[in-house]
mmCIF file of C-alpha atoms and ligand atoms in Angstrom:
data_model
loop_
_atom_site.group_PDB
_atom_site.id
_atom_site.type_symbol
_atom_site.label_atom_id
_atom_site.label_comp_id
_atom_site.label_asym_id
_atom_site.label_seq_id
_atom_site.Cartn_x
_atom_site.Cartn_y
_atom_site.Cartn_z
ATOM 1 C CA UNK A 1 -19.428 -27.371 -12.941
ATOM 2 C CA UNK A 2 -19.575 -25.743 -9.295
ATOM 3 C CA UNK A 3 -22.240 -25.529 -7.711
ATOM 4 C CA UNK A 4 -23.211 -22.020 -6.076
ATOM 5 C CA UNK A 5 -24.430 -22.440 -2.373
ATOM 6 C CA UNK A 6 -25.231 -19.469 -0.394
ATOM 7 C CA UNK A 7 -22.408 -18.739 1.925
ATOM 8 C CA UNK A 8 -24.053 -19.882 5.004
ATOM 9 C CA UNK A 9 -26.094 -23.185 3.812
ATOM 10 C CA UNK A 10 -21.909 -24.333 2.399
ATOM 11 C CA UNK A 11 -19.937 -23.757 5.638
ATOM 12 C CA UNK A 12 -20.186 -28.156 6.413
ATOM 13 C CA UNK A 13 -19.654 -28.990 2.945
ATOM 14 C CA UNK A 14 -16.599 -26.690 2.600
ATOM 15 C CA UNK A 15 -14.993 -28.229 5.444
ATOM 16 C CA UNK A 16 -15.366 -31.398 3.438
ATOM 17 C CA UNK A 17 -13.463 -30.409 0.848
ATOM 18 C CA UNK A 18 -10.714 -28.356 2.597
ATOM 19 C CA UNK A 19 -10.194 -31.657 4.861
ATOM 20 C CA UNK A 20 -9.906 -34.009 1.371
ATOM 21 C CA UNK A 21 -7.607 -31.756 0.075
ATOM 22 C CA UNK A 22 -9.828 -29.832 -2.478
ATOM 23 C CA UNK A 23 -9.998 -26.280 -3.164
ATOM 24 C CA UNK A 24 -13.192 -23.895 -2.533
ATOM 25 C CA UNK A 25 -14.156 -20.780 -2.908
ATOM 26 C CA UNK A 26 -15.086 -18.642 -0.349
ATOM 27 C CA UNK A 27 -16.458 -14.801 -0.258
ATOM 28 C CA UNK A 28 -14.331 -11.935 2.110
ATOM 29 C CA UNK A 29 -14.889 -8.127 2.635
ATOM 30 C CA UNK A 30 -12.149 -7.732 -0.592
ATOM 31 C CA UNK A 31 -12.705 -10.262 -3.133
ATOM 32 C CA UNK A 32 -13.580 -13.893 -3.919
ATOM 33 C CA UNK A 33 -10.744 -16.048 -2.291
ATOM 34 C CA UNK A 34 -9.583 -19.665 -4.142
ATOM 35 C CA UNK A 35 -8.996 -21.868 -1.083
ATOM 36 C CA UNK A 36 -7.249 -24.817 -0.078
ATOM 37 C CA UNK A 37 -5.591 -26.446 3.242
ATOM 38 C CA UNK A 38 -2.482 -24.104 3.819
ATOM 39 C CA UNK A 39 -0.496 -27.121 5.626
ATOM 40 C CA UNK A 40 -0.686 -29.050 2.583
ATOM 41 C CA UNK A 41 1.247 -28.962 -0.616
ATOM 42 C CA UNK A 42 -0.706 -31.102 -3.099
ATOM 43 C CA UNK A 43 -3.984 -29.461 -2.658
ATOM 44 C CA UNK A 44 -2.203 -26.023 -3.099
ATOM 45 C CA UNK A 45 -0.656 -27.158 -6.340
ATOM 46 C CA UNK A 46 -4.552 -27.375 -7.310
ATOM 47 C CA UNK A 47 -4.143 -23.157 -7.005
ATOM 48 C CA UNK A 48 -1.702 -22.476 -9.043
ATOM 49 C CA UNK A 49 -3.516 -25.445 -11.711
ATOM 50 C CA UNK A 50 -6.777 -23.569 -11.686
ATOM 51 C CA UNK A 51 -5.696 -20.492 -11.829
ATOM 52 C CA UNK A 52 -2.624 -20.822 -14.687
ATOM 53 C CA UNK A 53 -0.820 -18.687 -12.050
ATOM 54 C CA UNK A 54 3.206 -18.582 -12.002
ATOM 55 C CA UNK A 55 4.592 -20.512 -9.526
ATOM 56 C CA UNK A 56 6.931 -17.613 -8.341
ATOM 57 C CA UNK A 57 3.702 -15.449 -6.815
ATOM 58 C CA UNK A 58 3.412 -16.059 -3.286
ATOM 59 C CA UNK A 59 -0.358 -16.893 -1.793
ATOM 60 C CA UNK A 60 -1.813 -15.328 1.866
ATOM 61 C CA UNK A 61 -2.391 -17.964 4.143
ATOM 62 C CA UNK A 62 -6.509 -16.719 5.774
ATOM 63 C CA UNK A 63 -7.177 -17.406 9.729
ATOM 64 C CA UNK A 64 -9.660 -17.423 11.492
ATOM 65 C CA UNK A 65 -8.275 -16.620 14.655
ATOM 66 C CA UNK A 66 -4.878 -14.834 15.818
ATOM 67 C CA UNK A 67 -4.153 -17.939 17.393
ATOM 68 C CA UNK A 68 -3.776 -19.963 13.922
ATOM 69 C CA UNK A 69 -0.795 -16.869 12.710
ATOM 70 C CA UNK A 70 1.273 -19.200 15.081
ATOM 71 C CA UNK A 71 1.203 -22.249 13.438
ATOM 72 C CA UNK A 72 2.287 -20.046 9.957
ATOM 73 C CA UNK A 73 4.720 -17.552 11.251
ATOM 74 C CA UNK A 74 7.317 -17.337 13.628
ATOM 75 C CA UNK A 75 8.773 -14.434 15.409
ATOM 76 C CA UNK A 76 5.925 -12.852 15.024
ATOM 77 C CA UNK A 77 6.667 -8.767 16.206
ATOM 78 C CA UNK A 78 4.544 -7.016 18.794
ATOM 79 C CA UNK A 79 3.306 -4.709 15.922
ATOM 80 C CA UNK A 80 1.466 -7.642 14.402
ATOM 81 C CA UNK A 81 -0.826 -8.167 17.704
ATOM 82 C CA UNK A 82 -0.868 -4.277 17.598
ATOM 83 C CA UNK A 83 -2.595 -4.200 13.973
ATOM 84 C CA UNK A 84 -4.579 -7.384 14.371
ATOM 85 C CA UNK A 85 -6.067 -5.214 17.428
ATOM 86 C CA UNK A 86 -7.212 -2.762 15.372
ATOM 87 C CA UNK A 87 -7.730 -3.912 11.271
ATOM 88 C CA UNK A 88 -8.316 -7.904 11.670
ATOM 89 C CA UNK A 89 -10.988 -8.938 10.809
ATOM 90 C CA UNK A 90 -10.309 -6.955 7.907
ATOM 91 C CA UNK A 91 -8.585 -5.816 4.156
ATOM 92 C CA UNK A 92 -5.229 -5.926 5.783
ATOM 93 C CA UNK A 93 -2.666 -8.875 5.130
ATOM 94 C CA UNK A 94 0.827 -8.933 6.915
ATOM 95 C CA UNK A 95 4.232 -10.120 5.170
ATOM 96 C CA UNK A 96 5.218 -11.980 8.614
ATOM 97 C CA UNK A 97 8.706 -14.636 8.602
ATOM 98 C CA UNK A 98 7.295 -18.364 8.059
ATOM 99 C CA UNK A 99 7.026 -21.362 9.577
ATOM 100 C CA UNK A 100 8.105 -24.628 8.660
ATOM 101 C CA UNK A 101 4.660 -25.885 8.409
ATOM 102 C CA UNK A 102 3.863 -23.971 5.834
ATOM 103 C CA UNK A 103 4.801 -25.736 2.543
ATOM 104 C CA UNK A 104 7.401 -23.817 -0.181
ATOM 105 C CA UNK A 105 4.596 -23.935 -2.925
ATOM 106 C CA UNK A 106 2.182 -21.766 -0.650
ATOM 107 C CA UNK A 107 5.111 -19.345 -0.438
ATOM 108 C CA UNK A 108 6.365 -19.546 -4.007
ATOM 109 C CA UNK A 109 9.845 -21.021 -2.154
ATOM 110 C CA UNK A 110 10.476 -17.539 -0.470
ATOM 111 C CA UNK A 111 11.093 -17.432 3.634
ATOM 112 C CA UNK A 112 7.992 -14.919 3.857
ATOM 113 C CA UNK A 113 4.662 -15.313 4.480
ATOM 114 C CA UNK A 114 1.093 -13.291 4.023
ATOM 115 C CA UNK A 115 -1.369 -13.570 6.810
ATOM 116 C CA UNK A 116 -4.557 -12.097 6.913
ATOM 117 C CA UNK A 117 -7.781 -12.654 9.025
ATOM 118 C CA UNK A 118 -10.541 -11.823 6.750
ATOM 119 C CA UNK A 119 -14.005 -10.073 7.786
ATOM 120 C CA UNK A 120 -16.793 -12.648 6.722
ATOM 121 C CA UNK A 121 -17.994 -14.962 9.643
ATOM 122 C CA UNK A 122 -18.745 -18.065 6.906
ATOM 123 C CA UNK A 123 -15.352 -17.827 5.728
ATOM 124 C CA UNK A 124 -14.044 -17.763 9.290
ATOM 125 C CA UNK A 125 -16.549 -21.108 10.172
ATOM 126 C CA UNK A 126 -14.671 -22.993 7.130
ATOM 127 C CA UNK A 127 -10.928 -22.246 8.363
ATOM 128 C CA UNK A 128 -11.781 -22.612 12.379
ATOM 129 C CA UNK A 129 -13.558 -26.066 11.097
ATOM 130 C CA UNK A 130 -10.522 -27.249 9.046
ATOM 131 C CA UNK A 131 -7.535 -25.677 8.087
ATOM 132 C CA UNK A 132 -6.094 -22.012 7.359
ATOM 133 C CA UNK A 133 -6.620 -21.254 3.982
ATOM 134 C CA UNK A 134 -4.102 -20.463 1.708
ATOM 135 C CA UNK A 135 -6.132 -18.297 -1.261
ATOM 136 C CA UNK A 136 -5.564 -16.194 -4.241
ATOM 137 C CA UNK A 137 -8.749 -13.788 -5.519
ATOM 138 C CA UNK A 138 -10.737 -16.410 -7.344
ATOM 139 C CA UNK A 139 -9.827 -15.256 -10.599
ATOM 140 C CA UNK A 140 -7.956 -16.901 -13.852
ATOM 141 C CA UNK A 141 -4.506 -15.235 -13.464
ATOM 142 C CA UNK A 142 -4.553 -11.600 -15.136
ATOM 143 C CA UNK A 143 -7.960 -11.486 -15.396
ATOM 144 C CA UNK A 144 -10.553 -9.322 -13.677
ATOM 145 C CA UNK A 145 -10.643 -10.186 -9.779
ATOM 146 C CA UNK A 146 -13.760 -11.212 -8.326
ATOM 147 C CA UNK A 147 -16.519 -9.546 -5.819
ATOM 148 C CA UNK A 148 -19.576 -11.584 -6.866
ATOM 149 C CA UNK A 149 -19.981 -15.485 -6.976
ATOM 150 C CA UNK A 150 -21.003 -15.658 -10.423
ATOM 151 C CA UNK A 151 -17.525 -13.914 -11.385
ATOM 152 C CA UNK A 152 -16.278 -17.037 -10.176
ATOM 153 C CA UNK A 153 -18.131 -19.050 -12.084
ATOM 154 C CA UNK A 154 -17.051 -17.501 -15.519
ATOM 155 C CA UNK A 155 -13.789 -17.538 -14.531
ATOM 156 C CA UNK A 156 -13.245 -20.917 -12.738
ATOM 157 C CA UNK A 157 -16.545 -22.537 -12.539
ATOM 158 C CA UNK A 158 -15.357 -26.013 -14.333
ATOM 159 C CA UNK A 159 -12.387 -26.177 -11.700
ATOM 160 C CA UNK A 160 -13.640 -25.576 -8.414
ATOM 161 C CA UNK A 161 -16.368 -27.746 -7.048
ATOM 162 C CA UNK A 162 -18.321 -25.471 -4.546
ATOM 163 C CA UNK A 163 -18.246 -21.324 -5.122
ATOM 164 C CA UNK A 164 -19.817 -20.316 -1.433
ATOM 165 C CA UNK A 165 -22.087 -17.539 -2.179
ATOM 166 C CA UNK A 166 -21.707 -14.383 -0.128
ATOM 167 C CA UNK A 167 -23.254 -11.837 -2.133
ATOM 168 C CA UNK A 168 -21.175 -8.949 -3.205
ATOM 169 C CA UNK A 169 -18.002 -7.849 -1.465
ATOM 170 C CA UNK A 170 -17.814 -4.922 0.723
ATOM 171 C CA UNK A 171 -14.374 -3.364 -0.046
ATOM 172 C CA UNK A 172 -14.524 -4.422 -3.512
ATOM 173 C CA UNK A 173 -10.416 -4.294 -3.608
ATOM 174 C CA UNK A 174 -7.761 -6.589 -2.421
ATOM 175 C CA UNK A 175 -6.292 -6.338 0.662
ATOM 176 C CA UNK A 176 -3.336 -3.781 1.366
ATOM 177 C CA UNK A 177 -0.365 -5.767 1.692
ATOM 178 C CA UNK A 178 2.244 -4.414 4.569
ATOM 179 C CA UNK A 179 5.843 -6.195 5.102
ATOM 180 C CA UNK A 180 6.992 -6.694 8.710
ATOM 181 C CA UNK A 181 10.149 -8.535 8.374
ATOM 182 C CA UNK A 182 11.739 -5.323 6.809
ATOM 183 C CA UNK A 183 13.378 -2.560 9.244
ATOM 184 C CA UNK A 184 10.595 -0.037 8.626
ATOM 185 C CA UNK A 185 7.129 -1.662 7.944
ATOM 186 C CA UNK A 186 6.526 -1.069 3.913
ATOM 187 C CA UNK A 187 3.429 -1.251 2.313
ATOM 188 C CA UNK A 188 3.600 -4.083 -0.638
ATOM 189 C CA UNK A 189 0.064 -3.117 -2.170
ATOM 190 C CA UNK A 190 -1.878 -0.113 -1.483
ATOM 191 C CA UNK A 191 -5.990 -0.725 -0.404
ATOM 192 C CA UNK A 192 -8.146 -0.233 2.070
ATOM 193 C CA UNK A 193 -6.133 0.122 5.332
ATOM 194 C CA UNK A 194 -4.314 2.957 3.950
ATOM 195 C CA UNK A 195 -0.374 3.918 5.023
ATOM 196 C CA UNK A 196 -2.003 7.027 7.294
ATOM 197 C CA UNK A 197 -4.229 4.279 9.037
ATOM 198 C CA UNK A 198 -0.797 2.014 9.407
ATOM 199 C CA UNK A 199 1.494 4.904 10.437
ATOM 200 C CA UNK A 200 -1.013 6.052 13.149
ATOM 201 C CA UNK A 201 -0.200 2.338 15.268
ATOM 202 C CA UNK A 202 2.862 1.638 14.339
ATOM 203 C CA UNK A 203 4.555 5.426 13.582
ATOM 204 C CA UNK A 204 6.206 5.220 10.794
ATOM 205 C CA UNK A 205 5.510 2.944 7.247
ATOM 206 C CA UNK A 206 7.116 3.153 4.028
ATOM 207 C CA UNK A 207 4.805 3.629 0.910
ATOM 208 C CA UNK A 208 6.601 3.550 -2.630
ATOM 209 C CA UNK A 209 9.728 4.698 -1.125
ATOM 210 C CA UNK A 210 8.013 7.580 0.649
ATOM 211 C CA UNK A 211 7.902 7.181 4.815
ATOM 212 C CA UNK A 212 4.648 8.463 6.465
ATOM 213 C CA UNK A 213 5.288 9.114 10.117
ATOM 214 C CA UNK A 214 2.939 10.240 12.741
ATOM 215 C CA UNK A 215 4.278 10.892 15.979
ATOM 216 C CA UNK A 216 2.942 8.617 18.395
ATOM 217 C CA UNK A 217 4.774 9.804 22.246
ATOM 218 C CA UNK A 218 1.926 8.468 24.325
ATOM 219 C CA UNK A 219 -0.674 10.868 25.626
ATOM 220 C CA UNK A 220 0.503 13.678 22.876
ATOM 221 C CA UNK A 221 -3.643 13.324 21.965
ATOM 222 C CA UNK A 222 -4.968 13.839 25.163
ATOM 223 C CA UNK A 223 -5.172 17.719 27.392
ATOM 224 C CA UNK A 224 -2.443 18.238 29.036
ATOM 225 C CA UNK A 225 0.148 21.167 30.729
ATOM 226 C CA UNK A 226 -3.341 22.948 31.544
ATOM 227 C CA UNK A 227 -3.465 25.565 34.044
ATOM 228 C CA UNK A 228 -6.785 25.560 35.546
ATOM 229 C CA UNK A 229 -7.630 28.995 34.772
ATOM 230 C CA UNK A 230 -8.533 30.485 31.122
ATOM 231 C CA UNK A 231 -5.153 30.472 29.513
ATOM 232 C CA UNK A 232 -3.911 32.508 25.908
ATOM 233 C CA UNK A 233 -0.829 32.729 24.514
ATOM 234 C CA UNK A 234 0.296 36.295 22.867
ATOM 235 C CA UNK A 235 2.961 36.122 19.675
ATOM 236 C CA UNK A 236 4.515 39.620 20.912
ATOM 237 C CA UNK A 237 3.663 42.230 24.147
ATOM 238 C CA UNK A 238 1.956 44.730 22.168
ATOM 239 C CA UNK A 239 -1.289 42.156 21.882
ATOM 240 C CA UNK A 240 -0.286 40.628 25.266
ATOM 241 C CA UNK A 241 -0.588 44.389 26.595
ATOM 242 C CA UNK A 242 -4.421 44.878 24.494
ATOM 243 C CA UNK A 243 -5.502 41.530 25.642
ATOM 244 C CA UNK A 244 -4.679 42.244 29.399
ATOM 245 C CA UNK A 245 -6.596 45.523 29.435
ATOM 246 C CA UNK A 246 -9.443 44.104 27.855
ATOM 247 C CA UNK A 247 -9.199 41.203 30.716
ATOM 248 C CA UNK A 248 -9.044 43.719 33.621
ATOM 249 C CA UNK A 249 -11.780 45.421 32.093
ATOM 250 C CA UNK A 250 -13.896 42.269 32.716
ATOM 251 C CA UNK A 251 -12.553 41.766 35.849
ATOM 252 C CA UNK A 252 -10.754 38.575 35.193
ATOM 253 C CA UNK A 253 -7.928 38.893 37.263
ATOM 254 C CA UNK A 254 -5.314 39.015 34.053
ATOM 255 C CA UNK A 255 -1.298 38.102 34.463
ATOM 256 C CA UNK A 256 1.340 38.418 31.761
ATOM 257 C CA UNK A 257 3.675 35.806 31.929
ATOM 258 C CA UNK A 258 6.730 36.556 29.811
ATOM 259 C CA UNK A 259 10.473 37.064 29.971
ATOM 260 C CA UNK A 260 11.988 40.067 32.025
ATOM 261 C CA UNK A 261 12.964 42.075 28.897
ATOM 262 C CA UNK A 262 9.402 43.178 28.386
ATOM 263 C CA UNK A 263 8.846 44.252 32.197
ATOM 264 C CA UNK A 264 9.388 48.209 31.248
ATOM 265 C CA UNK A 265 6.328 47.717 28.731
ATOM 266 C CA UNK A 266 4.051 45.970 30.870
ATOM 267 C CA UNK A 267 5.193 48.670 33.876
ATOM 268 C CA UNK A 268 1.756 48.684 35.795
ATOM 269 C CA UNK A 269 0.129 45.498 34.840
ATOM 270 C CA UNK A 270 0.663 42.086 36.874
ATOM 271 C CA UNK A 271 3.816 39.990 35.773
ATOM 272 C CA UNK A 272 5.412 37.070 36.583
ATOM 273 C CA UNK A 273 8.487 36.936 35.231
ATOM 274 C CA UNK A 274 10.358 33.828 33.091
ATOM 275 C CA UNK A 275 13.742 35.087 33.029
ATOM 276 C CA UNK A 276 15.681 36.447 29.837
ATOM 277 C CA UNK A 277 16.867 33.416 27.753
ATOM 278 C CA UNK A 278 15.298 31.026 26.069
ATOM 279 C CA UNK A 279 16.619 28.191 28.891
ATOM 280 C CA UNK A 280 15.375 30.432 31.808
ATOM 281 C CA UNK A 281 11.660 30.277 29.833
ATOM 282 C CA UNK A 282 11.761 26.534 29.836
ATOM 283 C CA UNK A 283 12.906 26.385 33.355
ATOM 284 C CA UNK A 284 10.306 28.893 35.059
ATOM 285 C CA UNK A 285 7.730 28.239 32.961
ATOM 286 C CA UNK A 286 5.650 25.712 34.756
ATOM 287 C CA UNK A 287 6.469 27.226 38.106
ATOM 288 C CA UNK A 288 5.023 30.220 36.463
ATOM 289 C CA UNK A 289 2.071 28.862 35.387
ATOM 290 C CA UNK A 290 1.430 27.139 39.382
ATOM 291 C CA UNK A 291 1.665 30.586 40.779
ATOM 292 C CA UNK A 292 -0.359 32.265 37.836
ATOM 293 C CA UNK A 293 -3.222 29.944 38.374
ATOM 294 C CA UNK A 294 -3.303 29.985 42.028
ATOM 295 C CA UNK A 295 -3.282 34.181 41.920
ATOM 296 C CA UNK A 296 -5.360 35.027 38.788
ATOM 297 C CA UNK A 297 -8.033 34.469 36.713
ATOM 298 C CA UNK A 298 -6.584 34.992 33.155
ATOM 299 C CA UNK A 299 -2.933 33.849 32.137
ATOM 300 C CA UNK A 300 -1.711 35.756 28.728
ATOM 301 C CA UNK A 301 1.765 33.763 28.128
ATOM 302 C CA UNK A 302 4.424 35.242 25.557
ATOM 303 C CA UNK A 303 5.124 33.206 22.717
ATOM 304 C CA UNK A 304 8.639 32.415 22.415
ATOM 305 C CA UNK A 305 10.298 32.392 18.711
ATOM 306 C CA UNK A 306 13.364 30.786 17.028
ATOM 307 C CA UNK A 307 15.182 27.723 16.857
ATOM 308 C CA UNK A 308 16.633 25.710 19.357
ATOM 309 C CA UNK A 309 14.473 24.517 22.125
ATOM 310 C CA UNK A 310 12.031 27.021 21.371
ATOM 311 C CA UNK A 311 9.464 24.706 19.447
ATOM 312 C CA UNK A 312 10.062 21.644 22.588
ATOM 313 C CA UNK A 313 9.197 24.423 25.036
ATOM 314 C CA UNK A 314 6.223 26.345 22.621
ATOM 315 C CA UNK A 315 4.623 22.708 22.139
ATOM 316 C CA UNK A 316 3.922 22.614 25.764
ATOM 317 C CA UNK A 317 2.892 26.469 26.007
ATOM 318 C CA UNK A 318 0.360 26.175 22.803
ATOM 319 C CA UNK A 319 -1.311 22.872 24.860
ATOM 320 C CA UNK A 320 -1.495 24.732 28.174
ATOM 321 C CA UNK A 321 -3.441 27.425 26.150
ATOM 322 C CA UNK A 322 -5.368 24.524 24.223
ATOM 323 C CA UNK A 323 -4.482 26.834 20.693
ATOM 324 C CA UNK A 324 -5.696 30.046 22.210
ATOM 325 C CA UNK A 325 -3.664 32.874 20.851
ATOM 326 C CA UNK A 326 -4.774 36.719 21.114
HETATM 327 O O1 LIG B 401 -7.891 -9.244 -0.395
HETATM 328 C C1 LIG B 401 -7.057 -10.105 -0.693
HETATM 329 O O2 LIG B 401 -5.871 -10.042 -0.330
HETATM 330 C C2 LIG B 401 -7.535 -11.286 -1.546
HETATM 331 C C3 LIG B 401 -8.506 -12.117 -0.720
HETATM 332 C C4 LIG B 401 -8.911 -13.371 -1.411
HETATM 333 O O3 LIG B 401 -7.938 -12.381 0.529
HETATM 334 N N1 LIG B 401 -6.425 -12.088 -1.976
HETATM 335 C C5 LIG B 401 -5.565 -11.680 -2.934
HETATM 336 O O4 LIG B 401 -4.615 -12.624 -3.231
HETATM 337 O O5 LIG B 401 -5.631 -10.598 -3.463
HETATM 338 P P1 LIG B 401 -3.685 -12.515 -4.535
HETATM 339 O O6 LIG B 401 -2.890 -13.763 -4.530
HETATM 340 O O7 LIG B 401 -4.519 -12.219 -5.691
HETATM 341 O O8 LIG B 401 -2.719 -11.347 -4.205
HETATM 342 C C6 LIG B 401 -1.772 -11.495 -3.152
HETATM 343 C C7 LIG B 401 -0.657 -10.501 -3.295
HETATM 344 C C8 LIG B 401 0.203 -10.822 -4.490
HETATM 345 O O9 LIG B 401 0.579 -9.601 -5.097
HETATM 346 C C9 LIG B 401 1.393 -11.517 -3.857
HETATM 347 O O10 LIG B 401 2.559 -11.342 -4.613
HETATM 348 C C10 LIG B 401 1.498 -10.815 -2.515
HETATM 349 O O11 LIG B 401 0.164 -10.572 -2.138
HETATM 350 N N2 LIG B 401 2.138 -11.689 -1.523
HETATM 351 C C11 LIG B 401 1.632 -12.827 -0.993
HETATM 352 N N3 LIG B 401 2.543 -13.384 -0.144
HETATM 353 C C12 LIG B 401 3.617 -12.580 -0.142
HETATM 354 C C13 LIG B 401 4.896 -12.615 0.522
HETATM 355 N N4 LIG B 401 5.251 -13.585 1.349
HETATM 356 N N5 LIG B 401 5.748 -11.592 0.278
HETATM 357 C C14 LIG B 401 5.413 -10.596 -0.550
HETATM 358 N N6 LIG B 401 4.244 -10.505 -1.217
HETATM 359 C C15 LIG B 401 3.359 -11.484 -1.013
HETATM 360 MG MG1 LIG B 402 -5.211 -11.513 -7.497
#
């Protein structure tokens, strides 16, 4: 039978066992993990044994430190360090190309390998004190996975000789699983680092065949194209007109900015000019904005419509105004 040791009294003896080439169990932030010395075939064999798990199903390989990913993978991508930045510790395993250090059996013979850091310090002691961890949840195969100890202990209590007690899980739910050796990252198995989480760091992911993209142009988050006075945009000159009256009324100082086919409208209100086309508005309209912000005290900018460049130059025009429209 295994014997249940709270997570933190177990850290020495699990080291033990990992170094003899015996499996343990170990808690995460996901589920119960079934543990033994990634580098070494025999005692992974012991897996697959207590778990009656086909040998074609691939095991994640835990570290305890991005360091270790380099004895496992190779050609490890940027976006890896990227993600480990912001998920690891944590419920997020990456498909990365393997190493030849890594035995077949861990990888069920494929050239692929899963690497996660997981988020539970006593786990961490165990693999920085002996070896990354190759683990499955700590579950017979098909059955219910684990997030208490005593899960384990129904399940594999008369195979495993130490179940390190963390208490329950956090997440409750394995990992999400996200392949990097394909062109476009692709998420494996859905969880708690969801594709919208993935997609914001690394732009684009595929989920189920479906690609989530955020855009991700440096600095699109942050203020920008602001002119340092009080700044509106106007969708056509009637409301530019209302909104510049009201302004004088208030003594703000108001300017139009807008192109020169609304100049016989505006007759007898301040206008700066941004030519006719759609190219003259992208050409004069920071120069307009510099002058505007320097002479008044309001800026009411016409909102240009239609295809073309016109969404490249209104992206720009809606920041200036930070979403202001009249
Ligand atoms: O949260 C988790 O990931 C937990 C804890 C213990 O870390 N582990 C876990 O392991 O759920 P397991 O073996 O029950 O599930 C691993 C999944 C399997 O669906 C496996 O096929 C996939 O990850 N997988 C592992 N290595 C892979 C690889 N090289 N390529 C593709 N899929 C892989
Ligand atoms: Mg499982």
């Amino acid at each position: 039978m295994a014997r249940i040791i709270k997570a933190e009294l177990a850290v020495d003896r699990a080291i033990e066992l990992v170094k003899a080439g015996e499996l343990v169990v170990f808690p995460t932030e996901t589920v119960y993990g079934l543990g033994a010395n990634a580098f070494d075939a025999r005692a992974v064999a012991k897996i697959f044994a207590a778990k009656g798990r086909p040998q074609d199903n691939p095991l994640i390989v835990h570290i305890a430190t991005l360091d270790q990913a380099k004895d496992i993978a190779v050609d490890i991508p940027p976006a890896f360090y990227a993600l480990a930045e912001k998920f690891m510790p944590g419920p997020l395993t990456v498909i990365l190309k393997k190493s030849d250090k890594i035995p077949d059996v861990v990888t069920a013979g494929g050239d692929t390998v899963g690497v996660r850091m997981p988020d539970n310090v006593y786990a961490r002691k165990v693999i920085a004190g002996s070896f990354p961890l190759a683990a499955p949840s700590a579950n017979r195969s098909k059955h219910i996975s684990p997030t208490l100890a005593e899960h384990v202990e129904e399940d594999l209590g008369d195979s495993v000789k130490l179940i390190m007690d963390g208490g329950p899980c956090r997440v409750g739910i394995e990992s999400t699983v996200l392949d990097l050796t394909t062109d476009m990252p692709t998420i494996l198995r859905p969880g708690y680092v969801t594709a919208n989480m993935l997609a914001e760091e690394l732009g684009e992911v595929s989920e189920q065949g479906k690609i989530i993209r955020v855009a991700k142009a440096p600095g699109m988050k942050y203020a920008h194209y602001c002119p340092a006075v009080e700044t509106v945009t106007a969708p056509d000159v009637e409301r530019a007109i209302k909104a510049y009256d009201v302004a004088r009324a208030q003594d703000k100082r108001p300017v139009v900015v807008a192109r020169e086919i609304w100049h016989e409208s505006l007759r007898g209100r301040e206008f700066i000019s941004l030519g006719t086309t759609a190219e003259d508005y992208a050409r004069n309209i920071y120069a307009a904005l510099h002058t505007a912000e320097k002479r008044n005290g309001y800026i009411i900018i016409e909102e240009l419509v239609g295809a073309d460049i016109a969404p490249s130059v209104m992206n720009r025009v809606f920041k200036a105004a930070g979403g202001k429209r009249v």
